[in-house]
Amino acid sequence: MFELTPGFVALLLGTDLIAGVINTLAGGGSNLTLPALMMMGLPADVANATNRVGVFCQCVVGLKGFDRHGKLERTDLKGILIPTLLGGLLGGLSASFLPVSLLKPVLLGTMVVMALLILLKPSSVMPSAEELAGQVKGNPKAWVALLLAGFYGGFVQAGVGFVLIAALAGVLRYDLVRANALKLLCSAAFTAVALAVFIWQGQVAWVPGLILAVGTMTGAQLGVGMALNISQKALKWFLFVMTLCASAAALYF
């Protein structure tokens, strides 16, 4: 049973706003919101499910912001969304039925791999200005990468932004701003699928979930403005630092 006090409401709103900015620019914001939910007394599986309410609302707001500035690439939306949605459905079902104890090792392992990838092979998330983005059709590597990203997002959510950027910028070679816009689209898609599974299983605590939504939507608006006004190099280093923070946070998840 969770306890919703004024102090916890303030904690949720504060962490949600920061998480909305972080998730829009890189990923890992759920490493703030999930512990905050569990501090309220929510079990890990309920916190994982409830967190998706804020994530979905944040993605919609951020996506609209990028689209308004012409940064949402529309040429291959169907190819990107099909494997991502399939992965999200499989991940959501897995999270709903598999032991909660699996969440931490999956999260920690993924974050460590992503941090090493960004540090040792920065080109994996930062295409050169001359490169043209590819399409999913005829690219099995991209299809599998998006399927796995969707599965991870449906399963644990925290840090999925890094995995999606690896697929969109690393494999398909979108620049980081457009990759972030498509990342939010993918996140909204598979989060909706996973959230439907969690609602079906009765695992969503709606009051804290809606408080999450208010904070993360505000953070997403701020994050879009920042993404449009900083350099690709700055975005890459922000991504790396946030991956390290997510790795450290995963130790205490």
XYZ file of C-alpha atoms in Angstrom:
253
model
C 0.000 0.000 0.000
C 1.521 3.344 -1.018
C 1.485 6.534 1.020
C 0.763 9.738 -0.915
C 1.909 12.622 1.302
C 2.631 16.239 0.236
C 6.328 15.437 0.519
C 6.043 12.478 -1.859
C 3.983 14.563 -4.313
C 6.740 17.192 -4.341
C 9.374 14.460 -4.740
C 7.514 12.926 -7.667
C 6.973 16.246 -9.440
C 10.623 17.253 -9.030
C 12.112 13.969 -10.160
C 9.573 13.725 -12.989
C 10.513 17.105 -14.411
C 14.213 16.209 -14.424
C 13.425 12.776 -15.849
C 11.397 14.331 -18.668
C 14.390 16.460 -19.704
C 16.812 13.527 -19.462
C 14.575 11.139 -21.407
C 14.041 13.669 -24.196
C 17.752 14.358 -24.626
C 19.145 10.882 -23.962
C 17.561 8.323 -21.638
C 17.674 6.955 -18.122
C 15.086 9.222 -16.505
C 13.236 6.207 -15.169
C 16.210 5.587 -12.889
C 14.912 8.622 -10.991
C 11.189 7.969 -11.172
C 11.224 4.247 -10.352
C 13.057 4.656 -7.015
C 10.760 7.583 -6.162
C 7.713 5.380 -6.733
C 9.185 2.564 -4.672
C 9.993 5.006 -1.846
C 6.239 5.629 -1.680
C 5.766 1.940 -0.939
C 4.907 0.623 -4.391
C 6.233 -2.890 -5.162
C 8.806 -3.012 -7.974
C 6.397 -4.530 -10.502
C 3.674 -1.941 -9.755
C 6.223 0.893 -9.866
C 7.488 -0.432 -13.218
C 3.929 -0.460 -14.577
C 2.893 2.900 -13.071
C 5.992 4.590 -14.458
C 4.713 3.937 -17.995
C 1.880 6.465 -17.537
C 4.373 9.312 -17.180
C 6.651 7.942 -19.885
C 3.834 7.752 -22.429
C 2.606 11.296 -21.744
C 6.151 12.650 -21.844
C 6.803 10.979 -25.202
C 3.664 12.478 -26.752
C 4.570 16.012 -25.632
C 8.217 15.690 -26.715
C 7.231 14.182 -30.037
C 4.879 17.063 -30.799
C 7.670 19.508 -29.985
C 10.162 17.880 -32.357
C 7.523 17.560 -35.073
C 6.611 21.240 -34.761
C 10.233 22.099 -35.564
C 10.453 19.694 -38.511
C 12.732 17.177 -36.771
C 10.500 14.101 -37.000
C 11.642 12.015 -39.986
C 8.622 10.378 -41.636
C 10.173 8.434 -44.520
C 10.370 5.055 -42.740
C 7.910 5.197 -39.863
C 6.201 1.902 -40.719
C 9.507 0.045 -40.996
C 10.673 1.426 -37.645
C 7.443 0.916 -35.719
C 6.607 -2.689 -36.672
C 9.609 -4.395 -34.981
C 9.530 -1.905 -32.109
C 5.855 -2.586 -31.352
C 6.332 -6.343 -31.607
C 9.258 -6.160 -29.193
C 7.273 -3.935 -26.824
C 4.404 -6.420 -26.706
C 6.745 -9.334 -25.976
C 8.639 -7.301 -23.378
C 5.480 -6.121 -21.628
C 4.143 -9.677 -21.423
C 7.496 -10.873 -20.096
C 7.615 -8.148 -17.420
C 4.086 -8.973 -16.337
C 4.720 -12.693 -15.858
C 8.463 -13.164 -15.182
C 10.080 -12.692 -11.731
C 10.728 -9.083 -10.704
C 14.274 -10.114 -9.729
C 15.219 -10.170 -13.429
C 14.719 -6.404 -13.847
C 17.932 -5.304 -12.155
C 20.449 -7.572 -13.961
C 18.865 -6.800 -17.354
C 18.979 -3.059 -16.628
C 22.534 -3.052 -15.266
C 23.930 -5.243 -18.038
C 22.345 -3.126 -20.767
C 23.563 0.169 -19.288
C 27.157 -1.061 -18.905
C 27.229 -2.294 -22.514
C 25.836 1.024 -23.767
C 28.351 3.078 -21.758
C 31.256 1.051 -23.148
C 29.873 1.326 -26.674
C 29.578 5.118 -26.504
C 33.050 5.487 -24.949
C 34.984 3.024 -27.120
C 33.057 3.463 -30.376
C 31.504 6.952 -30.409
C 30.647 6.665 -34.104
C 28.030 4.105 -33.047
C 25.817 6.928 -31.815
C 27.158 9.918 -33.756
C 27.008 9.598 -37.557
C 29.105 11.989 -39.607
C 27.395 14.948 -41.273
C 27.879 13.318 -44.696
C 26.049 10.098 -43.852
C 22.503 9.513 -45.066
C 20.015 7.666 -42.893
C 19.097 4.166 -44.031
C 15.804 2.298 -43.986
C 14.714 -0.788 -42.098
C 13.572 -2.631 -45.221
C 16.366 -4.872 -46.446
C 18.361 -4.245 -43.267
C 18.021 -7.271 -40.938
C 20.439 -5.731 -38.443
C 18.193 -2.685 -38.009
C 15.071 -4.865 -37.706
C 16.639 -6.992 -34.960
C 18.049 -3.926 -33.172
C 14.610 -2.277 -33.060
C 12.942 -5.540 -31.978
C 15.397 -5.871 -29.085
C 14.997 -2.186 -28.177
C 11.236 -2.625 -28.103
C 11.526 -5.777 -25.990
C 13.838 -4.054 -23.521
C 11.526 -1.037 -23.321
C 8.469 -3.201 -22.792
C 10.286 -5.269 -20.168
C 12.078 -2.712 -17.992
C 11.750 0.775 -19.632
C 14.567 2.404 -17.621
C 17.374 3.367 -19.997
C 15.540 2.334 -23.167
C 16.405 5.686 -24.741
C 20.048 4.608 -24.965
C 19.103 1.347 -26.660
C 16.845 3.109 -29.158
C 19.529 5.679 -29.977
C 21.966 2.820 -30.623
C 19.465 1.397 -33.130
C 18.376 4.675 -34.742
C 21.662 6.600 -34.772
C 24.065 3.679 -34.649
C 22.443 1.263 -37.098
C 20.157 3.470 -39.221
C 22.500 6.509 -38.964
C 20.047 9.274 -38.108
C 21.630 12.382 -36.551
C 21.091 12.644 -32.804
C 18.291 15.222 -32.939
C 16.224 13.189 -35.415
C 17.146 9.992 -33.588
C 15.781 11.522 -30.382
C 12.522 12.443 -32.131
C 12.119 8.916 -33.519
C 13.139 7.507 -30.136
C 10.171 9.278 -28.547
C 7.855 7.942 -31.250
C 9.076 4.382 -30.675
C 8.882 4.799 -26.912
C 5.318 6.092 -27.121
C 4.351 3.157 -29.336
C 5.739 0.296 -27.262
C 4.921 2.022 -23.978
C 1.272 2.140 -25.054
C 1.399 -1.598 -25.784
C 3.157 -2.436 -22.512
C 0.856 -0.119 -20.535
C -2.178 -1.898 -21.955
C -0.750 -5.197 -20.680
C -0.115 -3.718 -17.229
C -3.604 -2.193 -17.058
C -5.025 -5.596 -18.014
C -3.059 -7.133 -15.150
C -4.224 -4.418 -12.706
C -0.659 -3.284 -11.957
C -1.018 0.495 -12.503
C -1.416 2.873 -9.528
C -3.215 5.715 -11.277
C -2.828 8.606 -8.811
C 1.004 8.575 -8.689
C 0.991 7.718 -12.398
C -0.895 10.892 -13.271
C 1.356 12.965 -11.006
C 4.270 11.489 -12.946
C 2.623 12.572 -16.185
C 2.404 16.237 -15.111
C 6.098 16.440 -14.248
C 7.445 14.484 -17.208
C 5.370 16.432 -19.756
C 6.826 19.691 -18.442
C 10.325 18.205 -18.576
C 9.793 16.998 -22.138
C 8.904 20.518 -23.282
C 12.128 21.837 -21.764
C 14.139 18.951 -23.228
C 12.981 19.603 -26.795
C 14.099 23.229 -26.559
C 17.504 22.144 -25.282
C 17.923 19.444 -27.968
C 17.280 21.984 -30.722
C 19.845 24.447 -29.404
C 22.906 22.381 -28.508
C 25.501 20.775 -30.759
C 25.688 17.141 -31.817
C 28.950 16.813 -29.895
C 27.376 18.170 -26.702
C 24.458 15.768 -27.149
C 26.881 12.852 -27.509
C 28.674 13.711 -24.260
C 25.394 14.272 -22.460
C 24.353 10.837 -23.681
C 27.582 9.300 -22.370
C 27.319 10.969 -18.941
C 23.672 9.926 -18.590
C 24.604 6.348 -19.499
C 27.203 6.304 -16.732
C 24.665 7.737 -14.289
C 22.129 5.124 -15.357
C 24.714 2.383 -14.833
C 25.455 3.653 -11.321
C 21.746 4.027 -10.531
C 21.092 0.472 -11.705
C 23.285 -0.804 -8.862
C 20.719 0.519 -6.414
C 17.595 -0.169 -8.492
